[in-house]
C-alpha positions as a Markdown table, in Angstrom:
| # | Residue | x | y | z |
|---|---|---|---|---|
| 1 | Met | -27.5 | -5.3 | 4.2 |
| 2 | Thr | -26.9 | -8.0 | 6.7 |
| 3 | Arg | -29.0 | -11.2 | 7.0 |
| 4 | Glu | -28.6 | -14.3 | 9.1 |
| 5 | Leu | -27.1 | -17.4 | 7.3 |
| 6 | Thr | -26.2 | -20.8 | 8.5 |
| 7 | Leu | -22.5 | -21.7 | 8.2 |
| 8 | Ser | -23.3 | -24.2 | 5.7 |
| 9 | Lys | -25.1 | -21.6 | 3.4 |
| 10 | Ala | -22.2 | -19.1 | 4.0 |
| 11 | Val | -19.7 | -21.6 | 2.7 |
| 12 | Asn | -22.0 | -22.5 | -0.3 |
| 13 | Glu | -22.4 | -18.8 | -1.1 |
| 14 | Ala | -18.7 | -18.0 | -0.9 |
| 15 | Ile | -17.9 | -20.8 | -3.4 |
| 16 | Ala | -20.7 | -19.8 | -5.8 |
| 17 | Glu | -19.5 | -16.2 | -5.8 |
| 18 | Glu | -16.0 | -17.1 | -6.5 |
| 19 | Met | -16.8 | -19.5 | -9.2 |
| 20 | Arg | -19.0 | -16.8 | -10.9 |
| 21 | Arg | -16.0 | -14.4 | -10.5 |
| 22 | Asp | -13.3 | -16.7 | -11.7 |
| 23 | Pro | -13.9 | -19.5 | -14.3 |
| 24 | Thr | -10.7 | -21.3 | -13.2 |
| 25 | Val | -12.2 | -22.2 | -9.9 |
| 26 | Phe | -13.8 | -25.6 | -9.6 |
| 27 | Val | -14.8 | -28.1 | -6.9 |
| 28 | Ile | -13.7 | -31.7 | -6.7 |
| 29 | Gly | -14.4 | -34.5 | -4.3 |
| 30 | Glu | -16.6 | -37.3 | -3.2 |
| 31 | Asp | -20.4 | -36.7 | -3.4 |
| 32 | Val | -19.9 | -33.0 | -4.1 |
| 33 | Ala | -22.3 | -32.8 | -7.1 |
| 34 | Glu | -25.8 | -34.2 | -6.9 |
| 35 | Ala | -25.4 | -35.1 | -3.2 |
| 36 | Gly | -24.0 | -31.8 | -2.3 |
| 37 | Thr | -21.7 | -33.6 | 0.2 |
| 38 | Pro | -23.0 | -35.7 | 3.2 |
| 39 | Phe | -23.6 | -32.4 | 5.1 |
| 40 | Lys | -25.4 | -30.8 | 2.1 |
| 41 | Val | -22.9 | -27.8 | 2.2 |
| 42 | Leu | -22.5 | -27.7 | -1.6 |
| 43 | Ala | -26.1 | -28.4 | -2.4 |
| 44 | Gly | -27.3 | -26.7 | -5.7 |
| 45 | Leu | -23.8 | -25.8 | -7.0 |
| 46 | Val | -23.9 | -28.4 | -9.7 |
| 47 | Asp | -27.2 | -27.1 | -11.0 |
| 48 | Glu | -25.6 | -23.7 | -11.8 |
| 49 | Phe | -22.0 | -24.7 | -12.7 |
| 50 | Gly | -22.5 | -28.2 | -14.1 |
| 51 | Thr | -20.4 | -31.4 | -13.7 |
| 52 | Glu | -17.4 | -30.0 | -15.4 |
| 53 | Arg | -16.8 | -27.6 | -12.5 |
| 54 | Val | -18.4 | -29.5 | -9.6 |
| 55 | Ile | -16.7 | -32.9 | -10.1 |
| 56 | Asp | -17.8 | -36.1 | -8.3 |
| 57 | Thr | -14.8 | -38.5 | -7.9 |
| 58 | Pro | -14.3 | -42.2 | -7.1 |
| 59 | Ile | -13.5 | -42.9 | -3.4 |
| 60 | Ser | -9.7 | -42.1 | -3.9 |
| 61 | Glu | -8.6 | -39.1 | -1.8 |
| 62 | Pro | -5.0 | -39.4 | -2.9 |
| 63 | Gly | -6.1 | -39.6 | -6.6 |
| 64 | Phe | -8.3 | -36.5 | -6.7 |
| 65 | Thr | -6.1 | -34.4 | -4.4 |
| 66 | Gly | -3.1 | -35.2 | -6.6 |
| 67 | Leu | -5.2 | -34.2 | -9.6 |
| 68 | Ala | -6.1 | -30.9 | -7.9 |
| 69 | Val | -2.4 | -30.2 | -7.2 |
| 70 | Gly | -1.5 | -30.6 | -10.8 |
| 71 | Ala | -4.5 | -28.5 | -11.9 |
| 72 | Ala | -3.4 | -25.7 | -9.5 |
| 73 | Met | 0.1 | -25.8 | -10.9 |
| 74 | Thr | -1.2 | -25.3 | -14.5 |
| 75 | Gly | -3.7 | -22.3 | -14.1 |
| 76 | Ser | -6.8 | -23.6 | -12.2 |
| 77 | Arg | -7.9 | -22.8 | -8.6 |
| 78 | Pro | -9.3 | -26.2 | -7.3 |
| 79 | Ile | -11.3 | -26.5 | -4.1 |
| 80 | Val | -10.8 | -30.0 | -2.9 |
| 81 | Asp | -13.6 | -31.2 | -0.6 |
| 82 | Leu | -12.3 | -33.8 | 1.9 |
| 83 | Met | -15.4 | -35.4 | 3.3 |
| 84 | Phe | -13.9 | -35.8 | 6.8 |
| 85 | Gly | -10.8 | -34.2 | 8.3 |
| 86 | Asp | -9.7 | -37.7 | 9.4 |
| 87 | Phe | -9.0 | -38.5 | 5.8 |
| 88 | Leu | -6.1 | -36.0 | 5.8 |
| 89 | Phe | -3.8 | -39.0 | 6.6 |
| 90 | Leu | -4.7 | -40.4 | 3.1 |
| 91 | Val | -3.4 | -37.2 | 1.2 |
| 92 | Met | -0.4 | -36.3 | 3.2 |
| 93 | Asp | 2.0 | -36.9 | 0.4 |
| 94 | Gln | 0.0 | -34.8 | -2.1 |
| 95 | Leu | -0.6 | -32.0 | 0.4 |
| 96 | Cys | 2.5 | -31.9 | 2.5 |
| 97 | Asn | 5.2 | -33.2 | 0.0 |
| 98 | Gln | 3.9 | -31.7 | -3.1 |
| 99 | Ala | 1.5 | -28.7 | -2.7 |
| 100 | Ala | 3.3 | -27.3 | 0.3 |
| 101 | Lys | 6.8 | -27.5 | -1.3 |
| 102 | Ile | 6.4 | -26.9 | -5.0 |
| 103 | His | 6.8 | -23.1 | -4.8 |
| 104 | Tyr | 10.0 | -23.5 | -2.8 |
| 105 | Met | 11.5 | -26.3 | -4.8 |
| 106 | Ser | 10.8 | -24.5 | -8.1 |
| 107 | Gly | 12.7 | -21.4 | -6.9 |
| 108 | Gly | 9.4 | -19.5 | -6.7 |
| 109 | Thr | 8.5 | -20.1 | -10.4 |
| 110 | Met | 5.5 | -22.3 | -9.7 |
| 111 | Thr | 2.4 | -21.8 | -7.3 |
| 112 | Val | -0.3 | -24.1 | -6.0 |
| 113 | Pro | -3.4 | -22.0 | -5.5 |
| 114 | Met | -5.4 | -24.8 | -4.1 |
| 115 | Val | -8.0 | -24.9 | -1.2 |
| 116 | Leu | -8.6 | -28.1 | 0.8 |
| 117 | Arg | -11.9 | -27.8 | 2.6 |
| 118 | Thr | -12.5 | -30.2 | 5.4 |
| 119 | Asn | -13.9 | -30.4 | 8.9 |
| 120 | Leu | -13.1 | -31.2 | 12.5 |
| 121 | Gly | -14.8 | -31.8 | 15.7 |
| 122 | Ala | -16.2 | -34.5 | 18.0 |
| 123 | Thr | -19.6 | -35.1 | 19.7 |
| 124 | Arg | -21.4 | -36.3 | 16.5 |
| 125 | Arg | -21.2 | -39.9 | 17.8 |
| 126 | Ser | -19.1 | -40.7 | 14.7 |
| 127 | Ala | -16.5 | -42.7 | 16.6 |
| 128 | Ala | -12.6 | -42.5 | 16.5 |
| 129 | Gln | -12.1 | -42.4 | 12.7 |
| 130 | His | -14.5 | -39.6 | 11.9 |
| 131 | Ser | -14.3 | -37.3 | 14.9 |
| 132 | Gln | -10.7 | -36.0 | 15.0 |
| 133 | Ser | -9.4 | -32.4 | 15.0 |
| 134 | Leu | -6.2 | -32.6 | 13.0 |
| 135 | His | -5.5 | -28.9 | 12.2 |
| 136 | Ala | -2.1 | -29.0 | 14.1 |
| 137 | Leu | -1.0 | -31.8 | 11.8 |
| 138 | Val | -1.0 | -29.6 | 8.7 |
| 139 | Ala | 0.0 | -26.3 | 10.6 |
| 140 | His | 3.3 | -28.1 | 11.3 |
| 141 | Ile | 4.1 | -28.1 | 7.6 |
| 142 | Pro | 5.8 | -25.0 | 6.1 |
| 143 | Gly | 4.2 | -23.9 | 2.9 |
| 144 | Leu | 0.6 | -24.5 | 4.0 |
| 145 | Lys | -1.8 | -21.9 | 5.4 |
| 146 | Val | -4.5 | -23.0 | 7.8 |
| 147 | Ala | -7.8 | -21.2 | 8.6 |
| 148 | Met | -10.3 | -22.1 | 11.2 |
| 149 | Pro | -13.6 | -20.1 | 11.0 |
| 150 | Ser | -15.7 | -19.8 | 14.1 |
| 151 | Ser | -19.0 | -18.6 | 12.6 |
| 152 | Ala | -20.9 | -18.2 | 9.3 |
| 153 | Tyr | -19.5 | -14.7 | 8.9 |
| 154 | Glu | -15.9 | -16.0 | 9.4 |
| 155 | Ala | -16.5 | -19.0 | 7.2 |
| 156 | Lys | -17.5 | -17.0 | 4.2 |
| 157 | Gly | -14.8 | -14.3 | 4.5 |
| 158 | Leu | -12.0 | -16.7 | 5.1 |
| 159 | Leu | -12.9 | -19.1 | 2.3 |
| 160 | Lys | -13.1 | -16.3 | -0.2 |
| 161 | Thr | -9.6 | -15.2 | 0.9 |
| 162 | Ala | -8.4 | -18.7 | 0.7 |
| 163 | Ile | -9.7 | -19.3 | -2.9 |
| 164 | Arg | -7.9 | -16.1 | -4.1 |
| 165 | Asp | -4.6 | -17.0 | -2.3 |
| 166 | Asp | -1.8 | -18.2 | -4.5 |
| 167 | Asn | -0.7 | -20.6 | -1.7 |
| 168 | Pro | -2.2 | -24.0 | -0.7 |
| 169 | Val | -4.8 | -23.4 | 2.1 |
| 170 | Val | -6.5 | -25.9 | 4.4 |
| 171 | Ile | -9.7 | -24.6 | 5.9 |
| 172 | Phe | -11.3 | -26.5 | 8.7 |
| 173 | Glu | -15.1 | -26.2 | 9.5 |
| 174 | Asp | -16.6 | -27.6 | 12.6 |
| 175 | Lys | -19.1 | -30.3 | 11.8 |
| 176 | Leu | -21.5 | -29.3 | 14.6 |
| 177 | Met | -21.6 | -25.7 | 13.4 |
| 178 | Tyr | -23.0 | -26.1 | 9.9 |
| 179 | Gln | -26.6 | -25.1 | 11.1 |
| 180 | Asp | -25.4 | -22.3 | 13.4 |
| 181 | Lys | -26.5 | -19.0 | 12.2 |
| 182 | Ala | -24.8 | -15.6 | 12.3 |
| 183 | Pro | -25.1 | -12.2 | 10.6 |
| 184 | Val | -23.5 | -12.2 | 7.1 |
| 185 | Pro | -23.4 | -9.1 | 4.8 |
| 186 | Glu | -25.0 | -9.4 | 1.4 |
| 187 | Glu | -22.2 | -7.3 | -0.1 |
| 188 | Glu | -18.8 | -8.8 | -0.8 |
| 189 | Tyr | -16.2 | -9.0 | 1.9 |
| 190 | Leu | -12.9 | -10.7 | 2.6 |
| 191 | Ile | -11.2 | -11.5 | 5.9 |
| 192 | Pro | -7.4 | -11.1 | 5.7 |
| 193 | Phe | -5.3 | -14.1 | 7.0 |
| 194 | Gly | -3.1 | -13.5 | 10.0 |
| 195 | Gln | -5.6 | -10.9 | 11.5 |
| 196 | Ala | -7.2 | -12.1 | 14.8 |
| 197 | Asn | -10.6 | -11.0 | 16.0 |
| 198 | Val | -11.1 | -9.7 | 19.5 |
| 199 | Leu | -14.7 | -10.7 | 20.2 |
| 200 | Arg | -14.8 | -9.4 | 23.8 |
| 201 | Glu | -12.6 | -6.9 | 25.6 |
| 202 | Gly | -11.5 | -7.9 | 29.1 |
| 203 | Arg | -9.1 | -6.9 | 31.8 |
| 204 | Asp | -8.4 | -10.0 | 34.0 |
| 205 | Ile | -7.6 | -12.9 | 31.6 |
| 206 | Thr | -7.2 | -13.6 | 27.9 |
| 207 | Leu | -9.1 | -16.6 | 26.4 |
| 208 | Val | -7.5 | -17.6 | 23.1 |
| 209 | Ala | -9.8 | -20.0 | 21.2 |
| 210 | Thr | -10.1 | -21.6 | 17.8 |
| 211 | Ser | -13.1 | -22.7 | 15.7 |
| 212 | Ser | -16.1 | -23.8 | 17.9 |
| 213 | Met | -14.1 | -23.3 | 21.0 |
| 214 | Val | -14.7 | -19.5 | 20.4 |
| 215 | Gln | -18.3 | -20.1 | 21.3 |
| 216 | Val | -17.4 | -22.2 | 24.3 |
| 217 | Cys | -15.0 | -19.5 | 25.5 |
| 218 | Ser | -17.6 | -16.7 | 24.9 |
| 219 | Lys | -20.0 | -18.7 | 27.1 |
| 220 | Ala | -17.4 | -19.1 | 29.8 |
| 221 | Ala | -16.7 | -15.4 | 29.6 |
| 222 | Glu | -20.3 | -14.6 | 30.4 |
| 223 | Thr | -20.3 | -16.9 | 33.4 |
| 224 | Leu | -17.0 | -15.3 | 34.6 |
| 225 | Ala | -18.5 | -11.8 | 34.1 |
| 226 | Ala | -21.3 | -12.6 | 36.5 |
| 227 | Glu | -18.6 | -13.3 | 39.2 |
| 228 | Gly | -16.7 | -10.1 | 38.5 |
| 229 | Ile | -13.9 | -11.7 | 36.3 |
| 230 | Ser | -13.5 | -9.8 | 33.0 |
| 231 | Ala | -12.2 | -12.2 | 30.3 |
| 232 | Glu | -11.0 | -11.0 | 26.9 |
| 233 | Val | -11.9 | -13.5 | 24.1 |
| 234 | Ile | -9.7 | -13.7 | 20.9 |
| 235 | Asp | -10.3 | -15.8 | 17.8 |
| 236 | Pro | -7.0 | -16.2 | 15.8 |
| 237 | Arg | -9.1 | -17.0 | 12.7 |
| 238 | Thr | -5.9 | -18.5 | 11.2 |
| 239 | Ile | -3.3 | -20.5 | 13.0 |
| 240 | Val | -1.0 | -20.1 | 10.0 |
| 241 | Pro | -0.3 | -17.3 | 9.7 |
| 242 | Leu | -0.9 | -16.6 | 13.4 |
| 243 | Asp | -1.6 | -13.1 | 14.6 |
| 244 | Glu | 0.9 | -13.3 | 17.5 |
| 245 | Ala | 1.0 | -9.5 | 18.0 |
| 246 | Thr | -2.7 | -9.2 | 18.9 |
| 247 | Ile | -2.6 | -12.1 | 21.3 |
| 248 | Val | 0.6 | -11.0 | 23.0 |
| 249 | Ala | -0.7 | -7.5 | 23.4 |
| 250 | Ser | -3.9 | -8.8 | 25.1 |
| 251 | Val | -1.9 | -10.9 | 27.5 |
| 252 | Arg | 0.4 | -8.1 | 28.4 |
| 253 | Lys | -2.7 | -6.2 | 29.3 |
| 254 | Thr | -4.5 | -8.9 | 31.3 |
| 255 | Ser | -1.5 | -10.7 | 32.7 |
| 256 | Arg | -3.1 | -14.2 | 32.4 |
| 257 | Ala | -3.9 | -16.4 | 29.5 |
| 258 | Leu | -5.8 | -19.6 | 28.7 |
| 259 | Val | -5.6 | -21.3 | 25.3 |
| 260 | Val | -8.5 | -23.5 | 24.2 |
| 261 | Asp | -8.6 | -25.8 | 21.2 |
| 262 | Glu | -10.4 | -29.0 | 20.3 |
| 263 | Gly | -7.4 | -30.8 | 19.0 |
| 264 | His | -5.6 | -33.3 | 21.3 |
| 265 | Gln | -3.8 | -31.2 | 23.9 |
| 266 | Ser | -0.3 | -32.8 | 23.5 |
| 267 | Tyr | 1.9 | -31.4 | 20.9 |
| 268 | Gly | -0.9 | -29.2 | 19.5 |
| 269 | Val | -2.2 | -25.7 | 18.9 |
| 270 | Thr | -2.6 | -25.0 | 22.6 |
| 271 | Ala | 1.1 | -25.8 | 23.1 |
| 272 | Glu | 2.2 | -23.6 | 20.2 |
| 273 | Ile | 0.3 | -20.6 | 21.2 |
| 274 | Ala | 1.1 | -21.0 | 24.9 |
| 275 | Ala | 4.8 | -21.1 | 24.0 |
| 276 | Arg | 4.6 | -18.0 | 22.0 |
| 277 | Ile | 2.9 | -16.1 | 24.8 |
| 278 | Ala | 5.5 | -17.4 | 27.3 |
| 279 | Glu | 8.3 | -16.2 | 25.0 |
| 280 | Arg | 6.9 | -12.7 | 24.3 |
| 281 | Ala | 5.0 | -11.8 | 27.4 |
| 282 | Phe | 6.7 | -13.7 | 30.3 |
| 283 | Tyr | 7.5 | -10.7 | 32.4 |
| 284 | His | 3.9 | -9.6 | 32.2 |
| 285 | Leu | 2.4 | -12.8 | 33.4 |
| 286 | Asp | 1.0 | -13.0 | 36.9 |
| 287 | Ala | 0.4 | -16.9 | 36.5 |
| 288 | Pro | 1.6 | -19.7 | 34.1 |
| 289 | Val | -0.2 | -19.8 | 30.8 |
| 290 | Gly | -3.0 | -22.3 | 31.0 |
| 291 | Arg | -4.4 | -24.5 | 28.2 |
| 292 | Ile | -7.2 | -26.8 | 27.6 |
| 293 | Gly | -7.5 | -29.3 | 24.7 |
| 294 | Ala | -9.2 | -32.5 | 23.9 |
| 295 | Met | -8.2 | -35.6 | 25.9 |
| 296 | Asp | -5.3 | -37.5 | 24.4 |
| 297 | Val | -7.5 | -40.5 | 23.7 |
| 298 | Pro | -9.2 | -41.9 | 20.5 |
| 299 | Val | -12.6 | -40.2 | 20.4 |
| 300 | Pro | -15.1 | -42.6 | 21.9 |
| 301 | Phe | -18.4 | -43.6 | 20.2 |
| 302 | Ser | -20.2 | -43.8 | 23.5 |
| 303 | Pro | -22.0 | -40.4 | 24.0 |
| 304 | Ala | -21.3 | -40.5 | 27.7 |
| 305 | Leu | -17.6 | -41.0 | 27.2 |
| 306 | Glu | -17.3 | -38.7 | 24.1 |
| 307 | Asp | -18.7 | -35.6 | 25.8 |
| 308 | Leu | -16.0 | -35.9 | 28.5 |
| 309 | Thr | -13.2 | -35.7 | 25.9 |
| 310 | Val | -13.7 | -32.1 | 24.6 |
| 311 | Pro | -13.6 | -28.7 | 26.4 |
| 312 | Thr | -16.8 | -27.2 | 27.7 |
| 313 | Pro | -17.7 | -23.8 | 28.9 |
| 314 | Glu | -17.8 | -25.1 | 32.5 |
| 315 | Ala | -14.3 | -26.5 | 32.2 |
| 316 | Val | -13.0 | -23.2 | 30.7 |
| 317 | Ala | -14.6 | -21.1 | 33.4 |
| 318 | Asp | -13.2 | -23.4 | 36.1 |
| 319 | Arg | -9.7 | -23.1 | 34.7 |
| 320 | Ala | -9.9 | -19.3 | 34.1 |
| 321 | Arg | -11.2 | -18.9 | 37.6 |
| 322 | Ala | -8.3 | -20.8 | 39.1 |
| 323 | Leu | -5.8 | -18.8 | 37.0 |
| 324 | Cys | -7.3 | -15.5 | 38.2 |
| 325 | Lys | -7.2 | -16.5 | 41.9 |
| 326 | Gly | -3.8 | -18.2 | 41.8 |
| 327 | Gly | -0.2 | -17.2 | 40.7 |
| 328 | Trp | 3.2 | -18.6 | 40.2 |
| 329 | Ala | 3.4 | -19.9 | 43.7 |
| 330 | Asp | 0.3 | -22.0 | 43.2 |
| 331 | Ala | 1.8 | -23.7 | 40.0 |
| 332 | Ala | 5.0 | -24.7 | 41.9 |
């Protein structure tokens, strides 16, 4: 049976199911117990599992992340709750120098089955230190897997897969999507990593989008359809591993591509995916690969300015329209 859940409830349900299934799973982070996190995503878990498995910590991200790495190495499956994705900078040694490398440096004898849950996204009026989208930062590090759910359905399936994975996984949830609803089956399901989802079939252009940008591109595709432009919308689900084959096959069919992501455009996810398309589908392209990311500026606190920094359906439709009408000569 399928019912509608918010993304917040889907995450909560996924964690509860995995904690019931596996006694080695525990949650650790700031305000995760009685408070249920500032976004109330984990509300009620401490009532069922107690404070020994839903562990409130001091304000010390490096401390509790390092503790989780050690616990994962010795038989547990910790879920680290990092209150804001911006705080990744505080745990880079524990995550990137330790968790990501231990399996390799131990000759494959040790694993770190740890999940780091955090968030991304601007337009919450939270200013530059609480509004960043830093998924490209950790995607750059070999040894880490990176998942980016775009709905409640995706959030539950990807999180359950992450918890069961023997590798460290960083999963990013968009802060603005916690109350968005989507159909979620009552029966158990998992979403495999590295398997993209083609949300909408199209023939004229491929829109590759991550996280909340999937909804942005879906709205843009509706606008374009009314004008006779058929856009295919692809959600990679995970950027590490990346389902390159599905993306490339789509672009070879449509001959045009636009990559959309909320991270800063320079040196980010849009650049990586665009490069892979160019390498593997170049002779099928009728126009250069386009990309739209967030502006390369600190996210402003001012609502009027903040709204200008992130991709919108209108911006995506405009760029897709231009790519479909133009070609290589127009880019010269």
